[in-house]
Tab-separated table of C-alpha atoms in Angstrom:
chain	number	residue	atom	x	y	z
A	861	UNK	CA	13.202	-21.332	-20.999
A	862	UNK	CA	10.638	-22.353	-23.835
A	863	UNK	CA	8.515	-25.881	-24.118
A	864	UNK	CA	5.452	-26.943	-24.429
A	865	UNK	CA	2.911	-26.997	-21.517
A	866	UNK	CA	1.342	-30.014	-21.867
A	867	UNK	CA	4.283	-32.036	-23.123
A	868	UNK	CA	7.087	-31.561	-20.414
A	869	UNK	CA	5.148	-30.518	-17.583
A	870	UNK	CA	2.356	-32.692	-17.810
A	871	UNK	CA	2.394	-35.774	-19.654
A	872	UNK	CA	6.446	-36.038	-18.871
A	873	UNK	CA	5.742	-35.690	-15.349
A	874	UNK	CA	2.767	-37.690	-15.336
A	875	UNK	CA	0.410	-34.723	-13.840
A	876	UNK	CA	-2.180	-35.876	-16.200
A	877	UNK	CA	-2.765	-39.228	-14.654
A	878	UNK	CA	-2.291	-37.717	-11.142
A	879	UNK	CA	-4.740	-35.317	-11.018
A	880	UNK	CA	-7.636	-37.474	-12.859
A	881	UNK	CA	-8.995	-38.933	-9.571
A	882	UNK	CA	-12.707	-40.226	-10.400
A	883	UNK	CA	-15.298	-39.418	-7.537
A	884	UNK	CA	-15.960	-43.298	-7.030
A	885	UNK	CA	-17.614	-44.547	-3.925
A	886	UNK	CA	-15.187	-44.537	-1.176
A	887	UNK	CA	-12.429	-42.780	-2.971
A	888	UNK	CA	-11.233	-39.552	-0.886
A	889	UNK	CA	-9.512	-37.262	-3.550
A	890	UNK	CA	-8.328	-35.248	-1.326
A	891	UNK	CA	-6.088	-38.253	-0.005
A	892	UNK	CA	-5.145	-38.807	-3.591
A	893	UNK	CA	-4.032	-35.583	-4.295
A	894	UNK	CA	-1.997	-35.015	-0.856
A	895	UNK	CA	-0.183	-37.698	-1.486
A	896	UNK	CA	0.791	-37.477	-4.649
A	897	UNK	CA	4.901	-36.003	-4.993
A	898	UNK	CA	3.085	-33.274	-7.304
A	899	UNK	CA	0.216	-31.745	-5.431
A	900	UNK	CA	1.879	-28.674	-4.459
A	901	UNK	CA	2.121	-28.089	-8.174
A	902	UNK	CA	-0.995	-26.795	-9.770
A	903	UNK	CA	-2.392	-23.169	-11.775
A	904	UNK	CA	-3.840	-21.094	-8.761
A	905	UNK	CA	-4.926	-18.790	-11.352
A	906	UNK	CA	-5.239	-18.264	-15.523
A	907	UNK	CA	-5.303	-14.839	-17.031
A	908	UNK	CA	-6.221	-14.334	-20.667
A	909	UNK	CA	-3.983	-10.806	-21.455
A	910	UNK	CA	-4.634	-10.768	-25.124
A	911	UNK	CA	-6.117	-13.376	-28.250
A	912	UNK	CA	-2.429	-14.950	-28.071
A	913	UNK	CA	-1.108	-14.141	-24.717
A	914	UNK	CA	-1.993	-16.664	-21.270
A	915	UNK	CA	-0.429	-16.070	-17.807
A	916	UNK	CA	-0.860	-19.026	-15.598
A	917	UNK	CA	0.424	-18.942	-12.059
A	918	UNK	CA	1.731	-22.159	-10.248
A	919	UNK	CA	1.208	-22.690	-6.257
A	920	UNK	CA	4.415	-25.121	-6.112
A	921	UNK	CA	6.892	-26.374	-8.533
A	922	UNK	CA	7.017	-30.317	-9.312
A	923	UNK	CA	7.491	-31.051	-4.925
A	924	UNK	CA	6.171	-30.153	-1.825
A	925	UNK	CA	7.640	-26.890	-1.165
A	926	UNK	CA	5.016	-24.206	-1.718
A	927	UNK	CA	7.901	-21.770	-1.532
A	928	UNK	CA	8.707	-22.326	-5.411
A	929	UNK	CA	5.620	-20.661	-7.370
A	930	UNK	CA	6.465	-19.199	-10.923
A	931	UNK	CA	4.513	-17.514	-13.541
A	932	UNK	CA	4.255	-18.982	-17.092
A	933	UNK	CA	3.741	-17.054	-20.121
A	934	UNK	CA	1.746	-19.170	-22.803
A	935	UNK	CA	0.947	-18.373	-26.389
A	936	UNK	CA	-1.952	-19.507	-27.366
A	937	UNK	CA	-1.039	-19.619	-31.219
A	938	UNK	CA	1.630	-22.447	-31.153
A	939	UNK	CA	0.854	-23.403	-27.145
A	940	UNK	CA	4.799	-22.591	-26.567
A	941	UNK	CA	5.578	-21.773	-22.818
A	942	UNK	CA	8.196	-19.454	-20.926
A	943	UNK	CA	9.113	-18.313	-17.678
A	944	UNK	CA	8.551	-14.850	-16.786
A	945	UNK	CA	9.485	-15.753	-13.418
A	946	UNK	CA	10.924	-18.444	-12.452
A	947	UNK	CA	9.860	-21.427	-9.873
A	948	UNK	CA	11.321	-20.028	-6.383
A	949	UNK	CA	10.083	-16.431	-7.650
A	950	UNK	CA	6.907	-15.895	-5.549
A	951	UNK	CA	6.008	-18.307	-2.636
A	952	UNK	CA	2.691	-19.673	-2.502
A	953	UNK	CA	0.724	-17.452	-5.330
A	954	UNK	CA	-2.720	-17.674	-5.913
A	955	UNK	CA	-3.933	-13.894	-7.696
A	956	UNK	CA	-2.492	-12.721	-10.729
A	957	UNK	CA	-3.343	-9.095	-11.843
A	958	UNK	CA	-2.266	-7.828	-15.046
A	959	UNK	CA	-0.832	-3.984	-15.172
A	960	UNK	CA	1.025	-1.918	-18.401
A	961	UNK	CA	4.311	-1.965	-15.861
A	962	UNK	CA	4.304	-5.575	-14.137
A	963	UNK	CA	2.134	-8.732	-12.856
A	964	UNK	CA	1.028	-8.684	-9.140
A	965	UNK	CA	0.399	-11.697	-7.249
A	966	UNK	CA	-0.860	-12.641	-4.022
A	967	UNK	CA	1.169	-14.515	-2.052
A	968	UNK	CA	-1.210	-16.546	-0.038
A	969	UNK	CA	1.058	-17.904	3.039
A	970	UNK	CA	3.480	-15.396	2.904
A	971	UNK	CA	1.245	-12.327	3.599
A	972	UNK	CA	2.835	-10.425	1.083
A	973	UNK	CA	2.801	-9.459	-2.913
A	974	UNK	CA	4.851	-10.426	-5.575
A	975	UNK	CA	5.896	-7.979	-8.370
A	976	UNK	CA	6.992	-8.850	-11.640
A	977	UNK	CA	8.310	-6.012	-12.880
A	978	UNK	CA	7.875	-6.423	-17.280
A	979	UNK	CA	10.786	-3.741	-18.131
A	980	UNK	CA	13.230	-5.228	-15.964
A	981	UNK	CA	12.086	-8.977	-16.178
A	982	UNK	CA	12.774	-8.813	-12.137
A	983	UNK	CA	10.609	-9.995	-9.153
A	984	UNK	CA	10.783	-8.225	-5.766
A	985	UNK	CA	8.672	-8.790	-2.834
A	986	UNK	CA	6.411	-6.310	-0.589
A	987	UNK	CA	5.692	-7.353	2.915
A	988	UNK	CA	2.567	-6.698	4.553
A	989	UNK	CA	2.037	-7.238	8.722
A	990	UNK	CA	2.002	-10.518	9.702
A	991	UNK	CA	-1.205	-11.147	11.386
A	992	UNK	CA	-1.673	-14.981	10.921
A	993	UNK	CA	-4.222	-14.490	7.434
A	994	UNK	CA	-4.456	-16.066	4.155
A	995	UNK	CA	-3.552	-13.638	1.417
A	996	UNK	CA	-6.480	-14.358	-1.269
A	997	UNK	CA	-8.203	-12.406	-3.812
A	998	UNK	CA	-6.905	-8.961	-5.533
A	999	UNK	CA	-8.276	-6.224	-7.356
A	1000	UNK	CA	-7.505	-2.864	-9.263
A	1001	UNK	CA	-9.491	0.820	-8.064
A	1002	UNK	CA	-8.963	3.893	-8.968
A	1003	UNK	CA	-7.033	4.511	-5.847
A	1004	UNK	CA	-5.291	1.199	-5.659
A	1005	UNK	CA	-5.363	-2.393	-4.698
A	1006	UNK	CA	-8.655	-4.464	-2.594
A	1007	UNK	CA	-6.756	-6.927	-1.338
A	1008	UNK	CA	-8.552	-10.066	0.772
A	1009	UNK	CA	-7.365	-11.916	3.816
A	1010	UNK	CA	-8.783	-14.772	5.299
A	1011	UNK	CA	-7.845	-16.540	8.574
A	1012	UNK	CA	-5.696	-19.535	8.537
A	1013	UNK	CA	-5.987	-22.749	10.618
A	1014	UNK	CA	-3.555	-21.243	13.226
A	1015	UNK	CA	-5.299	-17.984	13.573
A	1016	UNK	CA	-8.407	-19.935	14.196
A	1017	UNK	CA	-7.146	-22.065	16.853
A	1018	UNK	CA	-5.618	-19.331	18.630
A	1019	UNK	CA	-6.691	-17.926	22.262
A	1020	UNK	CA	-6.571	-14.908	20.383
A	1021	UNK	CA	-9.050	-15.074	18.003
A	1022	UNK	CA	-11.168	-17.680	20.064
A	1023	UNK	CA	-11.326	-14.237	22.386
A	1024	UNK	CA	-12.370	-12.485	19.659
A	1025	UNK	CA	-9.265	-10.572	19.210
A	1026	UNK	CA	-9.017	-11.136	15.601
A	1027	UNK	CA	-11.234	-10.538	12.707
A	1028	UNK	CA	-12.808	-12.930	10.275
A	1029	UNK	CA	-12.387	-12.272	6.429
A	1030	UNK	CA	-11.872	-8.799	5.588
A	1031	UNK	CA	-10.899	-6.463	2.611
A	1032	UNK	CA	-8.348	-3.640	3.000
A	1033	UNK	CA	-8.026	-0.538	0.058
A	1034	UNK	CA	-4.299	0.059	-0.303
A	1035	UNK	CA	-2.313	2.750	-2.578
A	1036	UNK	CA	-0.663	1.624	-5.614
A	1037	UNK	CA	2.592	0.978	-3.566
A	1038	UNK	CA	0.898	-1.155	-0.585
A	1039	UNK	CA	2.050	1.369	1.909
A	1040	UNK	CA	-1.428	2.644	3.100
A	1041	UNK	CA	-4.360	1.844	3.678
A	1042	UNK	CA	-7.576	3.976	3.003
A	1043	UNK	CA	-10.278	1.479	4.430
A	1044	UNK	CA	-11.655	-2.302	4.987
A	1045	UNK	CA	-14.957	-3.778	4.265
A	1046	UNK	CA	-15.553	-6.645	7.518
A	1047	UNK	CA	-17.090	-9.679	6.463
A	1048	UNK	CA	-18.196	-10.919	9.692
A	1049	UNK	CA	-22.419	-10.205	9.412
A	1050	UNK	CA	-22.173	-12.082	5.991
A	1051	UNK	CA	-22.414	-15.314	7.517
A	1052	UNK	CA	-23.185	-16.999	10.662
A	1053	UNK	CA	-20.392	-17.274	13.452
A	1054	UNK	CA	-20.485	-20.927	13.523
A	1055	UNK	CA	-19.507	-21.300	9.624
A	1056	UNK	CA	-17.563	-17.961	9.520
A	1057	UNK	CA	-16.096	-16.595	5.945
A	1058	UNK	CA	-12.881	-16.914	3.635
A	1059	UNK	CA	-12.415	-15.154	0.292
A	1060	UNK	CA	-11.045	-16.421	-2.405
A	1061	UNK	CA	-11.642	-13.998	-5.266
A	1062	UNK	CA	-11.893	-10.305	-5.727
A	1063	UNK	CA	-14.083	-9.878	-9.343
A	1064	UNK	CA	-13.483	-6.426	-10.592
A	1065	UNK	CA	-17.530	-5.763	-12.103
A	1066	UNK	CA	-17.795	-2.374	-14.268
């Protein structure tokens, strides 16, 4: 499926007028944008692979289902659009990290990765544990993946991690297949207690 970017998906749509909410006195954007039919649909993340090659990763597709993220190859010489993977591919992505074999994304709400796999053109999913974090924030080592996680709204009003059961942000070291992991770095003594710690991004730095 091929089209232009800005044509169908935003000006048909009318994205462009939704999203340009001025900071006025008394005007709560973040009412705007919840309420708008669209607000699930936004770029989590932008990837420049090349001088004429753009991957853009949606959170949502066009509603409110977070459960319908895609990934969008754009050229940047005519600004021509396809699928790679369709919406309903990933659910909830927010990383996307570029590899010779396929594109990994995070999969924020899910607690799990997303795999597009470039000689196949298929998408397949790898689970991690469940443990009530946000999936945010991905990174390429030598050994691996760093992968972030950040507690959601649940985990925080839990008994659980009110008892201190649960950890605040963290990063975990997997293997290249997400199987094992070889360490963590805790976040907790980078801030206060009372204002905690979420990550958002992992910045590779050579």
């Amino acid at each position: 499926m091929k089209s232009t970017i800005v044509g169908k998906y935003f000006s048909v749509l009318g994205l462009n007028k939704i999203f340009k909410i001025q900071f006025l006195k008394f005007d709560f954007r973040g009412i705007g944008k919840s309420t708008s039919p669209y607000h699930s649909c936004h770029f989590n993340e932008l990837k420049v692979i090349d001088h004429n090659t753009i991957l853009l990763g949606t959170k949502g597709w066009q509603d409110l289902s977070l459960k319908d993220s895609s990934l969008i190859k754009l050229s940047t010489n005519d600004m021509s659009a396809e699928f790679l993977a369709t919406p309903g591919s990933f659910i909830a992505s927010h990383d996307i990290l570029n590899t010779s074999d396929c594109v990994i994304v995070t999969e924020s709400i899910n607690e799990s990765i997303g795999i597009f796999n470039k000689k196949t053109n298929e998408t397949y999913r790898i689970q991690l544990p469940r443990r009530g974090y946000f999936i945010r924030g991905i990174a390429k080592t030598n050994k691996g993946y760093l992968v972030g996680f950040s507690p959601n709204r649940t985990l925080l009003n839990s008994k659980e991690y009110k008892k201190k059961d649960k950890k605040n942000a963290f990063i975990e070291h997997y293997n290249n297949d997400f199987t094992k992991v070889f360490g963590e770095v805790d976040l907790d003594n980078f801030y206060p207690e009372y204002t905690g710690s979420a990550i958002h991004n992992i910045v590779q730095c050579d």
